[in-house]
XYZ file of C-alpha atoms in Angstrom:
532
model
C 0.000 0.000 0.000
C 1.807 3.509 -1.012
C 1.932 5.407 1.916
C -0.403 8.228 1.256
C -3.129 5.787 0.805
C -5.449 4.261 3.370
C -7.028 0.738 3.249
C -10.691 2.125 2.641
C -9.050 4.393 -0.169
C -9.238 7.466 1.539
C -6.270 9.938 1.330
C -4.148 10.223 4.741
C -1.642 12.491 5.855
C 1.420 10.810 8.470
C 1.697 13.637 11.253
C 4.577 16.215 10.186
C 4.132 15.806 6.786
C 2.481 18.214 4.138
C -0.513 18.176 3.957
C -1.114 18.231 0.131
C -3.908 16.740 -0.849
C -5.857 18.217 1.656
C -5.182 22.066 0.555
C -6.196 20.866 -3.000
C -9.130 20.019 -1.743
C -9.890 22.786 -0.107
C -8.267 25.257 -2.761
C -10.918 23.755 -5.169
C -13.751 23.677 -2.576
C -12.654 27.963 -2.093
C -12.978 27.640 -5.979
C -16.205 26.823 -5.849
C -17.655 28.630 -3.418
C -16.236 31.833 -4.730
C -17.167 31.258 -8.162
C -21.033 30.599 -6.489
C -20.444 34.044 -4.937
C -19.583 35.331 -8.142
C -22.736 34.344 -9.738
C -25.309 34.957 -6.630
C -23.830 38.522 -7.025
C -23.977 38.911 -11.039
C -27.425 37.554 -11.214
C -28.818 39.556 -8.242
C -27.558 42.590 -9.567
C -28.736 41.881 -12.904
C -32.103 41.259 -11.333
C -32.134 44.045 -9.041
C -31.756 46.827 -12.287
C -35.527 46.147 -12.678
C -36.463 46.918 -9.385
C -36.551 49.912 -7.299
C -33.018 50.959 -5.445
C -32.475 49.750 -1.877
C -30.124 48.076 0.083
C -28.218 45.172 -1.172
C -29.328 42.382 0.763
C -27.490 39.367 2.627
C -27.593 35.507 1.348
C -30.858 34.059 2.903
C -32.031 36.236 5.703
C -31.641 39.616 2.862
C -32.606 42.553 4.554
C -34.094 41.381 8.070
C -31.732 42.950 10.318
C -33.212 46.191 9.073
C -36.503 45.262 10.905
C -35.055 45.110 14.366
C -34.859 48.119 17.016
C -36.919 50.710 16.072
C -37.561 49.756 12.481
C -39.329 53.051 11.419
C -36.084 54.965 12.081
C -34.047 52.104 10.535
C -36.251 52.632 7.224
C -35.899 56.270 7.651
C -32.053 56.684 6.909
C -32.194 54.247 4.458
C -34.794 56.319 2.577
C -32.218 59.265 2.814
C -30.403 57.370 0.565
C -32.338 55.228 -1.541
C -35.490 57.689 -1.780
C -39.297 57.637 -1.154
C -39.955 53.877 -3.104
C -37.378 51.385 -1.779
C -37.087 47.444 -2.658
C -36.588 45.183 0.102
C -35.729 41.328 0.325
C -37.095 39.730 3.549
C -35.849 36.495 3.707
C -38.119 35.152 0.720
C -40.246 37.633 0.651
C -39.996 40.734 -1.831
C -40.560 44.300 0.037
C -42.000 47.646 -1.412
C -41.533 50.337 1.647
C -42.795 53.739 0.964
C -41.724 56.024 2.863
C -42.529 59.743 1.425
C -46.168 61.737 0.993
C -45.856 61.615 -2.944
C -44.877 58.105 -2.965
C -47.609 57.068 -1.099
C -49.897 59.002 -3.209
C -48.686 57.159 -6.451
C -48.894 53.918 -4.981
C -52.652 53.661 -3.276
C -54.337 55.942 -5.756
C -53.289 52.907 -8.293
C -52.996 49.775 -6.225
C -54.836 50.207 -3.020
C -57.050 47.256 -3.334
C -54.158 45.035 -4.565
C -52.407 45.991 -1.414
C -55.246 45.193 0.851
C -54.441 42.118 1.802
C -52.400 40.824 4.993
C -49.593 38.889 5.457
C -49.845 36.001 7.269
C -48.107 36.103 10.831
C -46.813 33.718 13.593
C -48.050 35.835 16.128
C -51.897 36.026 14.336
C -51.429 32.164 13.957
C -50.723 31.845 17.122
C -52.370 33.753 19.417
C -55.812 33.673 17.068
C -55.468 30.072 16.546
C -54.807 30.574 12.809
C -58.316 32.044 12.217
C -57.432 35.478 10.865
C -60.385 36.585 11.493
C -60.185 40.010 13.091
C -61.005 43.420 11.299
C -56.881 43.382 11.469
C -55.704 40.392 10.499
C -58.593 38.740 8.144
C -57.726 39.100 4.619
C -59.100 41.097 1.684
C -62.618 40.051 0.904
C -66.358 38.919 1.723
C -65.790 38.227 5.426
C -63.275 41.539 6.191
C -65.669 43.550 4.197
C -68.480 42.316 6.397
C -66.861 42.867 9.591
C -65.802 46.318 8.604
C -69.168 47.124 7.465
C -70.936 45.951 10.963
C -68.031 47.727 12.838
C -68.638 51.039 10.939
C -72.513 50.776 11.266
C -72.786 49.810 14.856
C -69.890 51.605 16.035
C -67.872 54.243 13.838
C -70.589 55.886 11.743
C -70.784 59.832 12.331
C -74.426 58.930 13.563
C -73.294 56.323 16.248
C -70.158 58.551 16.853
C -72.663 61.600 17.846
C -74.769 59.135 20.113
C -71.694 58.415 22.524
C -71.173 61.654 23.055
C -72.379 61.702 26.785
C -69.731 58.631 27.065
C -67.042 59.719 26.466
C -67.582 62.963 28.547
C -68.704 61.095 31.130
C -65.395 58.880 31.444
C -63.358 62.164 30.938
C -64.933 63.751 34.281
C -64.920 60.647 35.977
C -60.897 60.250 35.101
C -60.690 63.861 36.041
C -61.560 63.145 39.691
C -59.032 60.476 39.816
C -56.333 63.007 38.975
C -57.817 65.467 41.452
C -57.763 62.989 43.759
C -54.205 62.603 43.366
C -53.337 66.122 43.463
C -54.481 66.457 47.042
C -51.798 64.667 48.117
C -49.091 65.610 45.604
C -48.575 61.958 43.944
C -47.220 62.032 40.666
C -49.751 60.732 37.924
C -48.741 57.786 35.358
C -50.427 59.374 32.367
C -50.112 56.106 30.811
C -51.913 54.383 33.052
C -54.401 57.157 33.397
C -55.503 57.559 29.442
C -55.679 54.035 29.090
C -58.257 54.268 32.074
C -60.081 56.408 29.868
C -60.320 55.145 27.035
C -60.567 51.119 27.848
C -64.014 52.294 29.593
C -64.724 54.321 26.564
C -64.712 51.086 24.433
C -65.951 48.947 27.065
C -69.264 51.233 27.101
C -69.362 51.482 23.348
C -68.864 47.650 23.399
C -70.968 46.456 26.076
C -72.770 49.212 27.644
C -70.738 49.102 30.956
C -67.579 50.301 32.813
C -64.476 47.430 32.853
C -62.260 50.023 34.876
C -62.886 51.380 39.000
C -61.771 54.874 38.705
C -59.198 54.036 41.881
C -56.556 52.972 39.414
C -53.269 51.910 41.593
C -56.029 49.062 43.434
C -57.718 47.378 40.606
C -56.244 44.193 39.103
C -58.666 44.218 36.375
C -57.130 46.976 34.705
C -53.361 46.292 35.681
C -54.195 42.678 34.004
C -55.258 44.552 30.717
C -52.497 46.785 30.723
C -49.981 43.817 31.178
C -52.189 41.755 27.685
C -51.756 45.158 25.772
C -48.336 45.552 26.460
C -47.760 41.313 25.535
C -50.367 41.782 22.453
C -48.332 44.718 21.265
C -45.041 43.269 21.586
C -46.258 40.215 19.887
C -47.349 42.389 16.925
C -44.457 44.647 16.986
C -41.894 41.599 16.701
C -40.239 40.170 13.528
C -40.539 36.189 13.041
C -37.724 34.577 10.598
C -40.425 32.012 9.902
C -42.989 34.990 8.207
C -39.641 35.207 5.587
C -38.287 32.115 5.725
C -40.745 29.358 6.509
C -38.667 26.535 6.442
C -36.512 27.865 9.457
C -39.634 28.079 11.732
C -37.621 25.249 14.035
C -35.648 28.347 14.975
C -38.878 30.556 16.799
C -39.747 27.340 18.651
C -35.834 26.142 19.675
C -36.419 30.133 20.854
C -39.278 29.416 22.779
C -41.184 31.911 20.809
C -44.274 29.785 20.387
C -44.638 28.767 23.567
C -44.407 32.830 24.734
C -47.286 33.364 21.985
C -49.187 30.500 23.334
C -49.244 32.004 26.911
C -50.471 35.312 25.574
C -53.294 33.451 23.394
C -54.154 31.838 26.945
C -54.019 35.036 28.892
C -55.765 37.038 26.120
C -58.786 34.920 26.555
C -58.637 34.811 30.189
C -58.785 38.762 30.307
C -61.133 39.422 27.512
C -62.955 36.504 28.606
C -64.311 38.129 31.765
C -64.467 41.311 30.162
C -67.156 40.479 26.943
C -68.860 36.980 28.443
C -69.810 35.844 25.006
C -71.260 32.794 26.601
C -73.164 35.026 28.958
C -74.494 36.779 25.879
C -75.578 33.833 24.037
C -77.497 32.626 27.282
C -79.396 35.715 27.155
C -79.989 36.012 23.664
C -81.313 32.347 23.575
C -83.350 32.647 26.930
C -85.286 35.818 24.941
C -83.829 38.213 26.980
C -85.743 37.985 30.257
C -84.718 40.810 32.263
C -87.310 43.382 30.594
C -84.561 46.664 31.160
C -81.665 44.372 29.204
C -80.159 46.882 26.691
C -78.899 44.817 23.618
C -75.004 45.307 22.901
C -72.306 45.118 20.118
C -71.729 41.264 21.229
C -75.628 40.751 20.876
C -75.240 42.637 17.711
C -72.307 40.116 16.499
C -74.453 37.163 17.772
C -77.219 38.065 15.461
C -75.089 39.195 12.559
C -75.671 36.495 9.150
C -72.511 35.636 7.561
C -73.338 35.803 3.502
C -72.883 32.164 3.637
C -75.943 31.922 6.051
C -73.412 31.263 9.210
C -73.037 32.726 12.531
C -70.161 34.292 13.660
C -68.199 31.646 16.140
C -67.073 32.459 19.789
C -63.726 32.694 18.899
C -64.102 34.816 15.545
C -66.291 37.124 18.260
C -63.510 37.699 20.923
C -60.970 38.008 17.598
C -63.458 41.048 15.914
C -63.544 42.109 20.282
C -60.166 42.378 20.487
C -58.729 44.338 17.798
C -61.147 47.117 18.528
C -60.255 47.417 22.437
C -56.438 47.053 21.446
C -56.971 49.611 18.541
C -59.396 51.670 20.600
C -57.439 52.101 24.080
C -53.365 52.116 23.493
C -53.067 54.463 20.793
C -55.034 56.978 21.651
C -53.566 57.106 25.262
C -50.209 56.854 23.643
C -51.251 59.760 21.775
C -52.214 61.655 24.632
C -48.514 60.946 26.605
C -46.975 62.111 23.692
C -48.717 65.483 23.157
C -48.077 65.833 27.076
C -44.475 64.782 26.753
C -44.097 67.560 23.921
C -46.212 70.249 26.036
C -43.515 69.172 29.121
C -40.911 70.297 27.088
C -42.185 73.651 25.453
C -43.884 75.594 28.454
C -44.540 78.533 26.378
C -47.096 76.525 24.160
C -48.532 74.880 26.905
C -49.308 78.437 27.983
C -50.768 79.770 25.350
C -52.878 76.288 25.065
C -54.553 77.375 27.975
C -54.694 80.956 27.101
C -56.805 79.770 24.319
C -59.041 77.444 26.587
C -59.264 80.206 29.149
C -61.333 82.049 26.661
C -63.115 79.670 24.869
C -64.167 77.629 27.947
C -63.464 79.643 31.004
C -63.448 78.518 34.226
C -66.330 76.778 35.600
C -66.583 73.893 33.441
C -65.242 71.006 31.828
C -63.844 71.165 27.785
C -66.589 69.515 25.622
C -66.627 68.680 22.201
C -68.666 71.676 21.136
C -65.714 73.415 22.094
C -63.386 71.916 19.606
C -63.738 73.835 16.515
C -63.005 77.185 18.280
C -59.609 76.041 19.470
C -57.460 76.331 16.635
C -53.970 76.226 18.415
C -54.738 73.317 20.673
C -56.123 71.658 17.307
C -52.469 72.116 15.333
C -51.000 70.556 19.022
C -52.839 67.548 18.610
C -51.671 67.270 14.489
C -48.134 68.050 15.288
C -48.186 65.325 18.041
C -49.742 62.968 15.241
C -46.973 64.096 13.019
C -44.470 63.859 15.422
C -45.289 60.529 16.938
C -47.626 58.538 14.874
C -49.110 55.969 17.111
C -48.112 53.134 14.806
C -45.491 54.674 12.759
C -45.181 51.742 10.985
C -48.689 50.443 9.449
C -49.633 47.174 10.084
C -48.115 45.258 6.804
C -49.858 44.574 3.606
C -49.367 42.491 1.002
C -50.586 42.315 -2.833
C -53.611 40.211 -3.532
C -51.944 39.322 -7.327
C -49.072 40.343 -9.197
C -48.645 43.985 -10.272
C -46.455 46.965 -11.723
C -45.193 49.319 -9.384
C -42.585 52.088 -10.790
C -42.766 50.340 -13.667
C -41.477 47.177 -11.879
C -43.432 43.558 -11.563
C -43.825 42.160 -8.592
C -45.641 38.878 -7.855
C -48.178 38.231 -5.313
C -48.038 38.453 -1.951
C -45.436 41.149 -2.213
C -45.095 43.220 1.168
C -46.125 46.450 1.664
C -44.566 48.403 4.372
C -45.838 52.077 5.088
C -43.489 54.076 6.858
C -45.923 56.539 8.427
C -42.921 58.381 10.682
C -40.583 58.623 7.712
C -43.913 60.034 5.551
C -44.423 62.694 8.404
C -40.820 63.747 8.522
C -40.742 64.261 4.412
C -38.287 67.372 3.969
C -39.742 68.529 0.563
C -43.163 68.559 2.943
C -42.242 69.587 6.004
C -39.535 72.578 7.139
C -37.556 71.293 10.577
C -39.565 68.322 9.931
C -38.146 66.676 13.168
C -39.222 69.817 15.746
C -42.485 70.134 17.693
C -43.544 73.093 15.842
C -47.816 73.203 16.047
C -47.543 76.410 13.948
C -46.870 75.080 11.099
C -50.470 73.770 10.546
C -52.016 77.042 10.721
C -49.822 78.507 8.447
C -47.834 76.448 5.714
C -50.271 73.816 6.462
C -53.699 74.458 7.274
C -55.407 72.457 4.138
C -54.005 69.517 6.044
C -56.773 67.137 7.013
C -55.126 63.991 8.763
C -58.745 61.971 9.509
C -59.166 61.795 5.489
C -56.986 58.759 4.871
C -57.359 59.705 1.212
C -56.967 63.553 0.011
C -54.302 63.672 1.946
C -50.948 61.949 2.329
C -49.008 64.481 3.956
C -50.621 63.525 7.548
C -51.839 60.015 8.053
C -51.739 58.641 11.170
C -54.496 56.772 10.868
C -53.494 55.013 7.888
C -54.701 55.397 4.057
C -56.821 53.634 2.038
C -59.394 50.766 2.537
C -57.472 49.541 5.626
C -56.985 52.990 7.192
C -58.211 52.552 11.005
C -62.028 52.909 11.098
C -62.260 54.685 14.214
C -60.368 57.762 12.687
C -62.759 59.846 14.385
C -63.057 58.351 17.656
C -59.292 58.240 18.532
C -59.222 62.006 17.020
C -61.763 63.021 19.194
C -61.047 61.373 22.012
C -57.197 62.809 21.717
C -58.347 65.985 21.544
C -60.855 66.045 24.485
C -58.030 64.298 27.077
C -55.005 66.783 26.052
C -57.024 69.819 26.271
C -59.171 68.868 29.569
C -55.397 68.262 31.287
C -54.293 71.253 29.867
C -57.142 73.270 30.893
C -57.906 71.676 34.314
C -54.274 71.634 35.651
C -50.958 72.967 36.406
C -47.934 70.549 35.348
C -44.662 69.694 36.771
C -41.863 66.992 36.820
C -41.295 65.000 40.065
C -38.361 66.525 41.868
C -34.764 65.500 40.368
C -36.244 63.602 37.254
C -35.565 64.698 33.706
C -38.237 64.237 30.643
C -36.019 61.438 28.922
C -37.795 61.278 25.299
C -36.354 58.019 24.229
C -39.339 55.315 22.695
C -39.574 51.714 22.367
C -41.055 50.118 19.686
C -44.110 47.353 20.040
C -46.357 47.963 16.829
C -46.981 51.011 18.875
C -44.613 53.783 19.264
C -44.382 54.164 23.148
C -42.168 55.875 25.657
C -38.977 54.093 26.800
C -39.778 55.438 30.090
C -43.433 56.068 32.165
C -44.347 59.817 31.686
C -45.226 60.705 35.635
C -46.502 64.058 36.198
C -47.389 66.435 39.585
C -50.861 67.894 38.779
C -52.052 71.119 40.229
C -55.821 72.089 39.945
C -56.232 75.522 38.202
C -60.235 75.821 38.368
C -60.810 72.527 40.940
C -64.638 73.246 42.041
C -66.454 71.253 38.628
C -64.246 68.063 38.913
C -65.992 67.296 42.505
């Protein structure tokens, strides 16, 4: 046997020696694999000429990494660079991310309905048991457009909008003694945990004619147990799964636990919402004919009795799904809203000042803001657009994807292309917007007062609500209800830091756009006698 040979055949090296046919090898296998390099690079750049510019993306995973930490700011430089259309790989999946006001305008006054559809996601599969059938997550068609039509008719239509009214004014005072409450005895106030106090008994009287929420905030469970699901459901929705872009790797979100985390939300989501809506109770009642004579039928009755267009009934679960997305929808962003505009008001005193200047003389002294009062407040009105400028709730949408293939910029894509609407880099578009990144309220009375952000269609300078046929239906709600909290706090008190801390600006993104840290204000009545 020669002595570089082995009895099975297979090539050995003595120790000492060279080790020849071994760097051979491996000088062809570098060969190779840069030759494969080679052509992965000549035939994605020959591919990528027909597509719109972006960043050149890594083997396999592409552009992912772009989507973690705050994403929105992420897609924001980028768009320096690349401009208001940009091309995307995700993993598998091809990417359109639009990112200024005219590009937005080109794209949905063309292919809104093609980009009506939504992607599917662990985190929907998971914690909706792979129904889709929320006004959020179901997908472009017969059932979404039935939901959405119910939820506009019973719920967002300027008719029913009108009738709750005395709501929402009622859980504004009754909020209002809670903070008065706490300015007695010189507490600072979580206005987190304060507007979503308002506005999760807003929806939970819209929804089922009652109050979820005690108005003694730091002792009820109830609510501290919804805060904790929002902040879960949001982080859920705010995350980026590998397996959405590259399904075959979805080994890697459950060796990470991942599923089992979504699980335990799915299982705490219906423990919450499950005491909250009692769809069983409902049913009870609805089959037993409604005994108790001074019953007042609600949105779950109302769901209960709603035909399908195949003849069926909505299920339990599709009920608490269709539940859910409008108490999420209708409770954190608004209140996130609200912390913002404070957060911004914290930090320029001499608007905050003339914000009640204005009220002063519109409302006076002896009462409460009310909605009548809105269209004479022009300057608190331009706060509350510059805050939705500034901070966008969800500055980026919830995805879309295409329905079928289409041309975009001249460019084909195939179906179930994603669609990523940057909202924040939209609102910070420097051909729009002078100092687009300062807290400047003035600008909407003067270079901007055609502005109207609630359209979701003439308009794409301001949209914080979305565009199109999945803009958020309850535009007008959160607008309102935005409004009505910023200026009663304004109007009704006297603000101030806690001793020794410092208004750190900082956010954290989970679908929503919130604070890194709590916003905790000192309150100090200004006109106390009508919140007793």
């Amino acid at each position: 046997m020669e002595s570089g040979e082995s009895q099975s055949g297979r090539w050995w090296c003595p120790r000492g020696a060279p080790s020849i046919i071994p760097s051979s090898i491996g000088g062809t296998l570098g060969t190779l694999l840069i030759a494969t390099l080679l052509a992965y690079v000549v035939v994605l750049h020959q591919r990528r000429k027909k597509l719109p510019p972006g960043p050149w993306p890594w083997p396999i995973v592409g552009n992912l990494g772009v989507l973690s930490g705050l994403p929105h700011r992420n897609l924001h430089k980028l768009a320096a660079k690349y401009g208001g259309l940009m091309y995307l790989q995700l993993g598998q999946v091809p990417c359109l991310v639009v990112c200024t006001a005219a590009a937005a305008k080109d794209l949905f006054k063309t292919h809104d309905a093609t980009f009506s559809n939504r992607p599917k996601r662990l985190d929907h599969q998971v914690i909706s048991g792979a129904t889709y059938k929320s006004l959020t997550s179901a997908p472009y068609g017969p059932y979404w457009r039935q939901v959405r039509r119910v939820c506009n008719t019973e719920l967002f239509s300027p008719a029913q909008h009108q009738s709750h009214e005395s709501v929402r004014q009622e859980e504004i005072h009754s909020m209002m003694k809670v903070l008065m409450q706490a300015s007695q005895t010189g507490d600072a106030i979580d206005l987190q945990s304060w507007s979503t106090g308002v506005t999760a008994n807003n929806m939970t009287r819209m929804l089922i004619n009652k109050r979820y929420f005690g108005t003694d905030i730091s002792d009820q469970q109830q609510q501290k147990d919804f805060e904790e699901l929002i902040d879960h459901v949001f982080g859920a929705a705010g995350a980026s799964y590998i397996s959405d872009f590259i399904p075959y790797l979805l080994f890697v979100e459950k060796l990470r636990g991942t599923v089992r985390k979504l699980e335990a939300i799915r299982a705490f989501l219906r423990r919450v919402l499950g005491k909250i809506f009692e769809v069983e109770k409902h049913r009870q009642r609805t089959l037993e004919g409604k005994r108790d004579a001074n019953y007042v039928p609600d949105f779950v009755d109302v769901l209960l009795k709603t035909p399908l267009d195949d003849g069926e009934q909505f299920t339990d679960g599709e009920i608490i799904s269709i539940l859910s997305s409008m108490m999420s929808a209708g409770t954190e962003s608004s209140a996130n809203t609200v912390v913002w505009a404070m957060s911004e008001l914290m930090l320029n005193p001499d608007m905050r000042k003339q914000a009640q200047e204005e009220l002063d003389a519109v409302v006076g002294s002896g009462r409460l803001v009310q909605e009548s009062d809105i269209p004479n407040l022009p300057f608190l009105r331009a706060i509350i657009k510059e805050t939705f400028r500034l901070h966008p709730a969800v500055p980026l949408s919830v995805p879309r994807c295409s329905n079928q293939p289409c041309v975009v910029a001249g460019c084909h894509f195939p179906a179930n292309t994603r669609l990523i609407l940057n909202i924040f880099a939209i609102h910070r578009d420097p051909t729009v917007y002078e100092n687009p990144d300062s807290f400047q309220p003035r600008r909407f009375l003067e270079q901007h007062p055609e502005v109207d952000h609630i359209s979701g269609q003439s308009s794409y300078k301001l949209i914080p609500f979305g565009v199109g046929r999945r803009m958020c239906p309850a535009y007008n709600l959160g607008n309102t209800m935005v409004i009505l909290m910023v200026a009663n706090l304004v109007h009704s008190f006297d603000w101030s830091l806690p001793k020794g801390v410092g208004l750190n600006m900082a956010e954290v993104f989970k679908l929503v756009n919130f604070r890194k840290e709590a916003l905790s204000l000192i309150a100090k009545p200004r006109s106390p006698a009508y919140l007793y």
